Coordinates of C-alpha atoms and ligand atoms in Angstrom, one line a residue:
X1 CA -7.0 25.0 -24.3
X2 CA -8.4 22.0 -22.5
X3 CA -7.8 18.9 -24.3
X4 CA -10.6 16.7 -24.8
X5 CA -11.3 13.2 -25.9
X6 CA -14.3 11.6 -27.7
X7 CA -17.2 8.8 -26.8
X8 CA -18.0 6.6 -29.5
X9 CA -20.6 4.1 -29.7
X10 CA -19.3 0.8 -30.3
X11 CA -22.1 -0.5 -32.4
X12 CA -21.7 2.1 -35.1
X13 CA -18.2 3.9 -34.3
X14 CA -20.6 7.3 -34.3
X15 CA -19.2 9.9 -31.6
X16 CA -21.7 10.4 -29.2
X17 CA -19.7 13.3 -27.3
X18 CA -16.9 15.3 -26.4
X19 CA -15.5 15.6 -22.7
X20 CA -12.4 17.4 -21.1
X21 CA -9.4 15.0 -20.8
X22 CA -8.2 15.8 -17.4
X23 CA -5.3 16.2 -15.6
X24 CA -3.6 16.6 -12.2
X25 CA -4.5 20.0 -11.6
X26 CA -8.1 18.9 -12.3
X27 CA -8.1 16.7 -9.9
X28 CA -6.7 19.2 -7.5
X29 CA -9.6 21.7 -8.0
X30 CA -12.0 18.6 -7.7
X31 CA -10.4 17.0 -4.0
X32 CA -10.3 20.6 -2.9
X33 CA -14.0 20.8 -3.6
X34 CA -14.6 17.5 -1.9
X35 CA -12.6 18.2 1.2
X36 CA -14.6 21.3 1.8
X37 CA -17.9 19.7 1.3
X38 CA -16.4 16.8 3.6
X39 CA -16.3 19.0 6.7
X40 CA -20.5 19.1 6.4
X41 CA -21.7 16.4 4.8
X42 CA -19.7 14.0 7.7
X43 CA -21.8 15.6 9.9
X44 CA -25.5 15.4 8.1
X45 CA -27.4 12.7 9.8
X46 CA -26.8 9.5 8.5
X47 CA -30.6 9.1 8.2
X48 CA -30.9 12.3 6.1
X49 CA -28.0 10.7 3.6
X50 CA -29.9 7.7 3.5
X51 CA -33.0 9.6 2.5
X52 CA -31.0 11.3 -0.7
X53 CA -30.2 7.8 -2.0
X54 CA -34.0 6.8 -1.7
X55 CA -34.2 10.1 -3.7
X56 CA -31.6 8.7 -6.4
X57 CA -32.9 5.1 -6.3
X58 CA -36.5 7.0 -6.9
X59 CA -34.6 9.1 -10.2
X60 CA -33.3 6.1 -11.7
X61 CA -36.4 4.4 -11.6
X62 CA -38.1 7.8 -13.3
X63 CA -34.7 7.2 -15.8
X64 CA -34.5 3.9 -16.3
X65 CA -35.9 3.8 -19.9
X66 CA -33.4 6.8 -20.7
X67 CA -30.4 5.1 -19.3
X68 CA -31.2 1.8 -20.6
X69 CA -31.0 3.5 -24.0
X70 CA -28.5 5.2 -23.2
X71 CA -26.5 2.5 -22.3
X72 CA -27.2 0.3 -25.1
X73 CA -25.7 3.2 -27.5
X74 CA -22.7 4.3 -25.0
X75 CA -21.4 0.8 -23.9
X76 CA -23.1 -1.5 -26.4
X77 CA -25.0 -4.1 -23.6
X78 CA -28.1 -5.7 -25.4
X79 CA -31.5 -3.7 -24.0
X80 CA -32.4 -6.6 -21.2
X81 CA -28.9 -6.7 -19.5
X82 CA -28.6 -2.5 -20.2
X83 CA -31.7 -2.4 -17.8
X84 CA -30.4 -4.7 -15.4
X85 CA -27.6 -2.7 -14.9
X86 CA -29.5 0.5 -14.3
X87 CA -31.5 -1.6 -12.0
X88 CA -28.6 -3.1 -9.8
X89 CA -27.9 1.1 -9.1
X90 CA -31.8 0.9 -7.9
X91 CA -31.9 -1.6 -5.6
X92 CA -27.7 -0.8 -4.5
X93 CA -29.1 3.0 -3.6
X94 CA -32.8 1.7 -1.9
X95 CA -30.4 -1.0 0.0
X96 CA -27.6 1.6 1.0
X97 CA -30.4 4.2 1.5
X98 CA -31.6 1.6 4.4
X99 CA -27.9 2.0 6.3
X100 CA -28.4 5.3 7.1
X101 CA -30.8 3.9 9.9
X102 CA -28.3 1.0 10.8
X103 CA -24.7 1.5 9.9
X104 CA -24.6 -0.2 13.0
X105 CA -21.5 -0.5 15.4
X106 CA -21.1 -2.8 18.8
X107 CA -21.9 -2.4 22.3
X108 CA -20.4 -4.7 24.9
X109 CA -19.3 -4.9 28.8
X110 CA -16.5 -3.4 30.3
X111 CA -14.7 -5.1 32.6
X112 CA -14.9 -2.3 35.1
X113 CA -17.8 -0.5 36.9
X114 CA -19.6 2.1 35.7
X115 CA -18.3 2.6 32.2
X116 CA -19.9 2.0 28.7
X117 CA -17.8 0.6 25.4
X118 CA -19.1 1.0 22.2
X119 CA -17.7 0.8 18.4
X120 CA -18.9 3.3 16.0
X121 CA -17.9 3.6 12.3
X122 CA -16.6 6.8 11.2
X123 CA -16.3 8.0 7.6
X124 CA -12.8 7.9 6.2
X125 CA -12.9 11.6 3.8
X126 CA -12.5 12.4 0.3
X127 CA -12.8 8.8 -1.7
X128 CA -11.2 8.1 -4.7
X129 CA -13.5 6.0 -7.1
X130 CA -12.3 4.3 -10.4
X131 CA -15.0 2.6 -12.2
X132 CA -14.9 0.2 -15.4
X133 CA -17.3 0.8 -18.3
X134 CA -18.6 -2.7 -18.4
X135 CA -21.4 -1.8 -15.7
X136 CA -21.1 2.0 -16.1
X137 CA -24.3 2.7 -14.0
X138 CA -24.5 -0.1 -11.4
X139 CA -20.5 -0.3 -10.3
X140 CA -20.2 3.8 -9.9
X141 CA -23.4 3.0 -7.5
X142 CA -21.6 0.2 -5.5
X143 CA -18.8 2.4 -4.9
X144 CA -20.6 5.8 -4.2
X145 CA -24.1 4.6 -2.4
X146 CA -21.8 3.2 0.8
X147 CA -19.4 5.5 0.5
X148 CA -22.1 8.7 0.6
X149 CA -24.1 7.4 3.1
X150 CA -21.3 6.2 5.5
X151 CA -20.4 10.0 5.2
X152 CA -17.9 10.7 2.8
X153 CA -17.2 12.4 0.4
X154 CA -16.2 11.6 -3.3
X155 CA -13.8 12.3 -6.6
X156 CA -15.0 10.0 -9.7
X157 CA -12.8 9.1 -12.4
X158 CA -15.0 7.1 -14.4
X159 CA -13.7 5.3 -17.3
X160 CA -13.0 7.0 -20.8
X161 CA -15.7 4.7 -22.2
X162 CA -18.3 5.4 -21.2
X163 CA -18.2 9.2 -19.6
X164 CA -21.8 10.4 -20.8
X165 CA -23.3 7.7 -18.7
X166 CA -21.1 9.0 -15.6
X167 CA -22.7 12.5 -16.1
X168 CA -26.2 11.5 -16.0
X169 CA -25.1 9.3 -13.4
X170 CA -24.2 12.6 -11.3
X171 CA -26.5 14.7 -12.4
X172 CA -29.6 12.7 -10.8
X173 CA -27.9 12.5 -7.5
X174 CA -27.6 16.2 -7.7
X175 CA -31.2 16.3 -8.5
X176 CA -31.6 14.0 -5.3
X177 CA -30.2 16.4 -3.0
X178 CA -26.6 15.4 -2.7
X179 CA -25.1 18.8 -2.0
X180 CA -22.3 20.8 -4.1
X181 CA -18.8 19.6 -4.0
X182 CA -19.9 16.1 -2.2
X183 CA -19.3 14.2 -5.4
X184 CA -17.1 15.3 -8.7
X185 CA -16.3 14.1 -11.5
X186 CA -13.5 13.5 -13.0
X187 CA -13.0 12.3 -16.7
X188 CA -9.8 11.2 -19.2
X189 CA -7.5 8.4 -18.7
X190 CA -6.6 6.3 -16.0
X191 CA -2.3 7.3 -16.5
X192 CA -3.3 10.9 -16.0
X193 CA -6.4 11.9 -13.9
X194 CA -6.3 8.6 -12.0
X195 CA -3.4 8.4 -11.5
X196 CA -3.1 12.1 -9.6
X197 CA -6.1 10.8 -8.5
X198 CA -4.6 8.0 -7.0
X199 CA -1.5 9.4 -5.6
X200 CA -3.7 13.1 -4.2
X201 CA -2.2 13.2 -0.3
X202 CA -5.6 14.3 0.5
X203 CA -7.5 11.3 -1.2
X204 CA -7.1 8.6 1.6
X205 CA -9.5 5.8 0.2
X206 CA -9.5 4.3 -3.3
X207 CA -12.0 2.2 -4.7
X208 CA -10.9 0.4 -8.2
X209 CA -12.6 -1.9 -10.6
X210 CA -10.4 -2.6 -13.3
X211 CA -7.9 -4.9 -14.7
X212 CA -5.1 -7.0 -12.3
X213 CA -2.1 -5.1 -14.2
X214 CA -3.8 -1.5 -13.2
X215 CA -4.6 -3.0 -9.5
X216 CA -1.1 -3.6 -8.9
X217 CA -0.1 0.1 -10.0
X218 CA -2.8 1.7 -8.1
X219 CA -1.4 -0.3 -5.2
X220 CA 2.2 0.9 -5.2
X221 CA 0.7 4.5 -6.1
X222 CA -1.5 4.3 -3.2
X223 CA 1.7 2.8 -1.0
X224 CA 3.5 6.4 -0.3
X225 CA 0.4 7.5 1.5
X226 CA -0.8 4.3 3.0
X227 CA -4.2 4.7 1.6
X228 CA -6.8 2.2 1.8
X229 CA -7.2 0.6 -1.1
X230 CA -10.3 -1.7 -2.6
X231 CA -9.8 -3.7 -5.5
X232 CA -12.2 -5.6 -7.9
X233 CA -9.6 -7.2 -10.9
X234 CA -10.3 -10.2 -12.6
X235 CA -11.8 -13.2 -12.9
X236 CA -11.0 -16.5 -14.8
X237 CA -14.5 -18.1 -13.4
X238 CA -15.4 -21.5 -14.0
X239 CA -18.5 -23.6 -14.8
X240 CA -18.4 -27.2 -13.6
X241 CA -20.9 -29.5 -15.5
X242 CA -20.8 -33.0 -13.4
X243 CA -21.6 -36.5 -15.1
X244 CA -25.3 -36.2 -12.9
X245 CA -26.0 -32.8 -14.2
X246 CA -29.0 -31.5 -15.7
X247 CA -27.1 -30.4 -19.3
X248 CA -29.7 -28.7 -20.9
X249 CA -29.9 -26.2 -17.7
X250 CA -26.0 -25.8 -18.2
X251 CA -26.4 -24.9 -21.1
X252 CA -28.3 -21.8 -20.9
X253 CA -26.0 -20.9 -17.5
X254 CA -22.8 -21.4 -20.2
X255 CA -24.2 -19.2 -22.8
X256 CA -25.6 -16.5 -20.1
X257 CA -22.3 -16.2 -18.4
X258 CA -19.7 -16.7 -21.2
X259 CA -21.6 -14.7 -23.8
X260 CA -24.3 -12.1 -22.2
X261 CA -22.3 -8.9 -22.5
X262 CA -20.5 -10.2 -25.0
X263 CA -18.1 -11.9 -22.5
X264 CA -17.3 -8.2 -20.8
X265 CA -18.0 -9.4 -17.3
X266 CA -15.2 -10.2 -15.0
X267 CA -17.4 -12.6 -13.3
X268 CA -17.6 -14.2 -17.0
X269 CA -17.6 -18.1 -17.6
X270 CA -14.4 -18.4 -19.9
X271 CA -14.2 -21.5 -18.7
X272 CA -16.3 -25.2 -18.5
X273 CA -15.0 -28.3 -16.5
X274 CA -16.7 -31.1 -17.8
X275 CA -17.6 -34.6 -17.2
X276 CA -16.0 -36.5 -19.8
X277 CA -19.4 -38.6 -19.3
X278 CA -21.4 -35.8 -21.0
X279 CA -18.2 -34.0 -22.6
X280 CA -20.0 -35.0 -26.0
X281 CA -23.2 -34.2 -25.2
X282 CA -22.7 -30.5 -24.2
X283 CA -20.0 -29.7 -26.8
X284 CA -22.8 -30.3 -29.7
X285 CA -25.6 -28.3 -27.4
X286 CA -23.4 -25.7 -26.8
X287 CA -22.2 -25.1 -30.1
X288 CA -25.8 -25.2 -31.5
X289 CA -26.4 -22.2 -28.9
X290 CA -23.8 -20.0 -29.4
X291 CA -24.5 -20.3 -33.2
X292 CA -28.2 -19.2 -32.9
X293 CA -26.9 -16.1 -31.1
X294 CA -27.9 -13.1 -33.4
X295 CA -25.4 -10.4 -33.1
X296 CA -26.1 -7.3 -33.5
X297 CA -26.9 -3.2 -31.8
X298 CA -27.8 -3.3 -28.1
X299 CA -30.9 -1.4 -29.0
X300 CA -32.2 -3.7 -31.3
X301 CA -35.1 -6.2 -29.5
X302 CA -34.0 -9.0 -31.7
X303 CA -30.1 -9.2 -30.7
X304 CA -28.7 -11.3 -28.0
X305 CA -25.2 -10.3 -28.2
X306 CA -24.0 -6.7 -28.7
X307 CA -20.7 -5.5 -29.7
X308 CA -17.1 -5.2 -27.7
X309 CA -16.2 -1.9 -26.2
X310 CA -13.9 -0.8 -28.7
X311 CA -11.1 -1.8 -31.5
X312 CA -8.5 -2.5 -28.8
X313 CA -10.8 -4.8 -27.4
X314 CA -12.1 -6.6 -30.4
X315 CA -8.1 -7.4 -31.1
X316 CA -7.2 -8.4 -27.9
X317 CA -9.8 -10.9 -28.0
X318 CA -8.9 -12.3 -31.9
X319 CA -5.4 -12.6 -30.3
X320 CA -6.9 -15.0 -28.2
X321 CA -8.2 -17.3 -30.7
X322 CA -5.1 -17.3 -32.6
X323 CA -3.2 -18.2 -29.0
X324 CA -5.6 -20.6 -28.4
X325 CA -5.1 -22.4 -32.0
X326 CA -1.4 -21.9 -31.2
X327 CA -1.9 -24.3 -28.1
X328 CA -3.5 -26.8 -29.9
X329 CA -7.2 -26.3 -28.5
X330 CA -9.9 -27.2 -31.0
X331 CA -11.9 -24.3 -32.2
X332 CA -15.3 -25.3 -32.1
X333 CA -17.4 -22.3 -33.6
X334 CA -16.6 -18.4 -33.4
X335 CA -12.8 -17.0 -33.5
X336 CA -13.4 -14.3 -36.1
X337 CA -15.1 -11.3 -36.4
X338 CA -18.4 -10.4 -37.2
X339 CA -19.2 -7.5 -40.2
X340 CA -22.2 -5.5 -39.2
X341 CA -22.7 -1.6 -39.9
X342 CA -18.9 -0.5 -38.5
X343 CA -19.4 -2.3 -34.7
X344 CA -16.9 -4.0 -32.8
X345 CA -18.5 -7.5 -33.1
X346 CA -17.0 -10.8 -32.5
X347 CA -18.8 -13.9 -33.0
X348 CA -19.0 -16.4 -29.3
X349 CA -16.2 -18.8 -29.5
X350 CA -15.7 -22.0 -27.9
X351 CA -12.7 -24.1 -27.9
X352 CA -12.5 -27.7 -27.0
X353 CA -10.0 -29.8 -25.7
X354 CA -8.6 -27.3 -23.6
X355 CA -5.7 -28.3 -20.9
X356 CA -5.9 -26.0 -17.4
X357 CA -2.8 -24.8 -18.2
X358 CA -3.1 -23.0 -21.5
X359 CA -3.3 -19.4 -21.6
X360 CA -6.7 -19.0 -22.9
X361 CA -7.6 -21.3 -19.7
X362 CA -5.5 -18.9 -17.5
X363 CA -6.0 -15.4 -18.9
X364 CA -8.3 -12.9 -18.9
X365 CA -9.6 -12.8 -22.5
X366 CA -12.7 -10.4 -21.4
X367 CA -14.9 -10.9 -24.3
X368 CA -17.5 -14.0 -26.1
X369 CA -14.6 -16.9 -25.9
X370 CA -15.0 -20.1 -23.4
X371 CA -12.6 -23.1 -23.3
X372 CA -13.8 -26.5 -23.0
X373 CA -11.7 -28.5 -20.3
X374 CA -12.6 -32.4 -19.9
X375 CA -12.1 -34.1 -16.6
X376 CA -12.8 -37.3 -15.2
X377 CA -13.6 -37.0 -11.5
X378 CA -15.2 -34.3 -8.9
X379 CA -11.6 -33.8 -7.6
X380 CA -10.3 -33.2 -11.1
X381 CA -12.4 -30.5 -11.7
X382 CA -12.0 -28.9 -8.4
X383 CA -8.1 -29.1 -9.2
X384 CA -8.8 -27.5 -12.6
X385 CA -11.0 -25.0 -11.4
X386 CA -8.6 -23.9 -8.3
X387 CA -5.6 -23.4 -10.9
X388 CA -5.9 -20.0 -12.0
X389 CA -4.4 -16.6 -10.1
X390 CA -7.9 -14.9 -9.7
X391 CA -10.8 -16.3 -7.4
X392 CA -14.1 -14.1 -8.7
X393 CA -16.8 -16.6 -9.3
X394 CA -17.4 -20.2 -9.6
X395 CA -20.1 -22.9 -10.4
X396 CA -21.1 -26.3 -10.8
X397 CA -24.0 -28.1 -12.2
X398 CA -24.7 -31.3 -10.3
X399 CA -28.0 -32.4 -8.2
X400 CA -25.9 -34.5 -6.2
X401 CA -25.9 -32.8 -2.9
X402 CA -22.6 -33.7 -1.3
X403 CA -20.6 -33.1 -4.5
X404 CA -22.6 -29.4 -4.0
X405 CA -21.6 -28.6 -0.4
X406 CA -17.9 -29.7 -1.2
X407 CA -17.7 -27.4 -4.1
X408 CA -19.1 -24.8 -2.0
X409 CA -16.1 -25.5 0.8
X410 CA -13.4 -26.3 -2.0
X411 CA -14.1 -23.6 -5.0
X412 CA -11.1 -21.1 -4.3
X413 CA -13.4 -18.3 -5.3
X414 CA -15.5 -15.5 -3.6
X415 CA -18.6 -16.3 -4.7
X416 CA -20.0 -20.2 -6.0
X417 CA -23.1 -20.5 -7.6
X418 CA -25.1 -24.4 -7.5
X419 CA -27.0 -24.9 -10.7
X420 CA -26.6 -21.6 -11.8
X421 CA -24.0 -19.9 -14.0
X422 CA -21.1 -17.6 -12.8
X423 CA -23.2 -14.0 -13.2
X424 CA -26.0 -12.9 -11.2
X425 CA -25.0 -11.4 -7.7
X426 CA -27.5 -9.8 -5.8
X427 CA -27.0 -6.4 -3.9
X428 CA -26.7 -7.6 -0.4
X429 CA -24.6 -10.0 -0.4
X430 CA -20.6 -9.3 -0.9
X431 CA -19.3 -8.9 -4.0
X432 CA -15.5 -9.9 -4.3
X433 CA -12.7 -12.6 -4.8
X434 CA -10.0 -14.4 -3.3
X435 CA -6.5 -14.5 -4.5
X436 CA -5.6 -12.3 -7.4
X437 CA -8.8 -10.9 -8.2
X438 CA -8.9 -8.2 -5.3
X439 CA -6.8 -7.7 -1.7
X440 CA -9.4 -9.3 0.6
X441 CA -12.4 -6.5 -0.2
X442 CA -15.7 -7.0 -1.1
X443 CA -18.2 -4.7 -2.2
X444 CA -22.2 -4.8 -1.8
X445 CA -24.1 -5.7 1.4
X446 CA -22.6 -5.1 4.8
X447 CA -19.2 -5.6 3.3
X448 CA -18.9 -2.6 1.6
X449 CA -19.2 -0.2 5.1
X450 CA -15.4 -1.8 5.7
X451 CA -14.2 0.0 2.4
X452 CA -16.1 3.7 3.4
X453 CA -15.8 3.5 7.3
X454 CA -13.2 3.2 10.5
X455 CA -13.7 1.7 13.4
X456 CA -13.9 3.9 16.5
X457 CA -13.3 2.2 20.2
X458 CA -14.9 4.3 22.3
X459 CA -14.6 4.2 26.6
X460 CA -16.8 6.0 28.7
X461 CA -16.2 6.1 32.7
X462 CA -19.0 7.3 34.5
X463 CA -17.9 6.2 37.5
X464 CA -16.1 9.8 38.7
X465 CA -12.7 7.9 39.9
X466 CA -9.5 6.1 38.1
X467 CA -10.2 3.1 36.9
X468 CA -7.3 1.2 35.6
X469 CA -8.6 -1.8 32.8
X470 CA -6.3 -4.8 33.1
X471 CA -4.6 -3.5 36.4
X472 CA -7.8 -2.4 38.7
X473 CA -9.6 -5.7 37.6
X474 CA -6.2 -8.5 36.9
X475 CA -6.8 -10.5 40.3
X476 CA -10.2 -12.0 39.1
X477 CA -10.7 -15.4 39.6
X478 CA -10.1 -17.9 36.5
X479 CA -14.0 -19.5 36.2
X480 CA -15.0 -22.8 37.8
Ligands
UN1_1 C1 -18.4 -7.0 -13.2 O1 -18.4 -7.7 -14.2 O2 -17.5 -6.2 -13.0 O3 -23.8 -10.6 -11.3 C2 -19.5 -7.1 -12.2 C3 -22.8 -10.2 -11.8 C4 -22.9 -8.8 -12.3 C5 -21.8 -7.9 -11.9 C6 -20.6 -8.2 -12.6 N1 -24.1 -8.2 -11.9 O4 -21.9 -10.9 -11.7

């Protein structure tokens, strides 16, 4: 008998559903499918896949009430961000939708006569996506919109969380015309189906969004076959509040970034570098914030922060606030639990005095828990902010213009927000970090054609004779 494995909804700990835990001969039967499929759909016009992701952007519009819901109950996001996440898929299928009349490659002069160069991109075959549950709508859409419409062919292995999202998700692009066998799903646990997943000969693209410690296995899994391999890990992001910021406004980019989602974002502020000149001053407004946070179900229009994903994850994160006691950081407000009708809730938690070095200013806590760092100069913070392994996200709040380009230049990070907090990437630009956080992929806008596509170099010589590049042409004169 298949075995199976349950969904529960965080806010309540009610099971939601039951799906089949699969395995490696699961994800045989489902690349086998894809690879068929591949041998067809590579060679549908790329308008024509473009014009089923309208069709799915068009769905999810029709759905986006449903999945909202849905969301709120599955994965526990407050109603507002739910719906924002259902609308990142929107505007990630209209905007990859639009490639299918670019994906556009180069033209240049040869060197010789009579012949024509050109690049084209070529899809790559069966893709293997891993997706996290934190944005279990919009991320399986930043993996499979370019990947579809550049002409491949996927296998998703969505994650355990959140798997009755990743079948609506499927359904509606069946309902917009993507044919049998181009996408399948796989669900169950990242050590068994994605892992075959990972290691399938026939598989030679992975996508993964996850954690740093599973990007470094999928890596060496992915090393026998020399796949490619696209990584989204973590993020330790930063908020920089200068002495000439507006503190008020950093405030509300703090509690947006460190506690919307309930701290579950990897571009998450877990951190804020700040001015000892208005250290006092944002520690009391920030405090006062957090506390009038009402926790409480997604679905509820009063609540501003939902629960964490599960039990695992609301330990993990009160093993931070013990850590960070342990340090000697000054715990502000938060660092316990929070009782409410059998969720995983934790209350937002700030920490003070905070050194750069400390764990809970190094590690990955993923859930409502920031640490206050004081500085005393631009180049402090810089320093501070630079310290960490990852390189997701940054920002800083000043209205002094030079200190603004230089963080832009000097933020060791793949995307830097001025004024604003460290969430809130658009579609069409690239999503993606420097250093630890990935290996040098991004996601969204143009970008993301470099995960689904090769290059091709192609020669044509219309000229009916040998012509020999770099021997026929190597007496030219050097220019004047
Ligand atoms: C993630 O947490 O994995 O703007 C992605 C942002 C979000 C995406 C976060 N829309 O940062």
């Amino acid at each position: 008998m298949t075995q199976s494995f349950e969904s529960v909804a965080p806010a309540t700990g009610e099971v939601l559903g039951r799906f089949p835990r699969s395995g490696a001969a699961d994800v045989d039967r489902a690349v086998e499918r894809a690879k068929t499929a591949y041998e067809e759909w590579r060679l549908v016009p790329a308008p024509e896949r473009g014009a089923v992701l309208f069709r799915f952007a068009e769905l999810l519009r029709t759905h986006k009430d449903e999945l909202t819901d849905l969301m709120t109950r599955e994965m526990g996001k407050v109603k507002a961000e739910a719906g924002g996440d259902v609308q990142e898929a929107i505007d990630m299928s209209y905007y990859m939708g639009g490639e299918g009349r670019r994906l556009f490659g180069h033209t240049t002069p040869s060197e010789l006569r009579d012949k024509f160069m050109m690049s084209v991109r070529m899809p790559v075959g069966v893709v293997g996506a891993i997706t996290p549950w934190n944005f279990p709508i919009a991320i399986p859409s930043w993996k499979l919109a370019p990947a579809l419409v550049c002409g491949n062919t996927v296998v998703l292995k969505p994650a355990e969380d959140t798997p009755l999202l990743a079948d609506r998700f499927v359904e509606l692009l069946a309902e917009a015309g993507v044919p049998d066998g181009v996408v399948n799903v796989v669900h169950g646990f990242g050590e068994e189906a994605g892992d075959a997943l990972v290691r399938h000969p026939d598989v030679p693209v992975i996508t993964f969004t996850g954690s740093r410690e599973t990007g470094i296995a999928v890596t060496k899994a992915a090393a026998d076959h020399l796949k490619h391999v696209h990584l989204e890990l973590g993020g330790k992001n930063a908020i920089v509040v200068m002495d000439d910021a507006d503190v008020d406004l950093a405030v509300e980019g703090i509690v947006w970034s460190a506690f919307g989602t309930s701290g579950q974002r990897c571009t998450a502020a877990s951190r804020v570098i700040v001015h000892d000149a208005v250290y006092g001053e944002l520690q009391t407004k920030l405090v006062a914030a957090a506390e009038r946070l009402r926790l409480g179900p997604g679905w509820e229009d009063e609540t501003d922060v939902g629960p964490l994903i599960n039990r695992a994850a609301l330990e993990k994160v009160h093993s931070y606030t013990a850590i960070g006691k342990d340090e000697g950081a000054k715990l502000l407000t938060g660092g316990e639990a929070a009782e409410n009708g059998g969720g995983f809730y934790y209350k937002p938690t700030v920490f003070a005095d905070a050194e750069p070095g400390m764990r809970i200013a190094q590690e990955e806590i993923f859930g409502p828990t920031t640490a206050l760092i004081p500085v005393r100069s631009f180049d402090e913070a810089v320093a501070a902010a630079n310290s960490v392994r990852y390189g997701l996200s940054s920002s800083i709040y000043t209205r002094d213009v030079n200190r603004a380009f230089r963080a832009m230049r000097d933020l060791e990070t793949g995307i830097t927000y001025i004024n604003a907090g460290t969430t809130g990437a658009e579609v069409h630009l690239p999503f993606g970090g420097t250093k630890e956080t990935g290996n040098g992929h991004r996601e969204a806008g143009q970008a993301a054609l470099d995960v689904f596509t090769e290059w091709k170099s192609i020669y044509v010589d219309y000229s009916g004779r040998l012509q020999r590049a770099q021997i026929d042409n190597a007496e030219r004169p050097a220019p004047r």
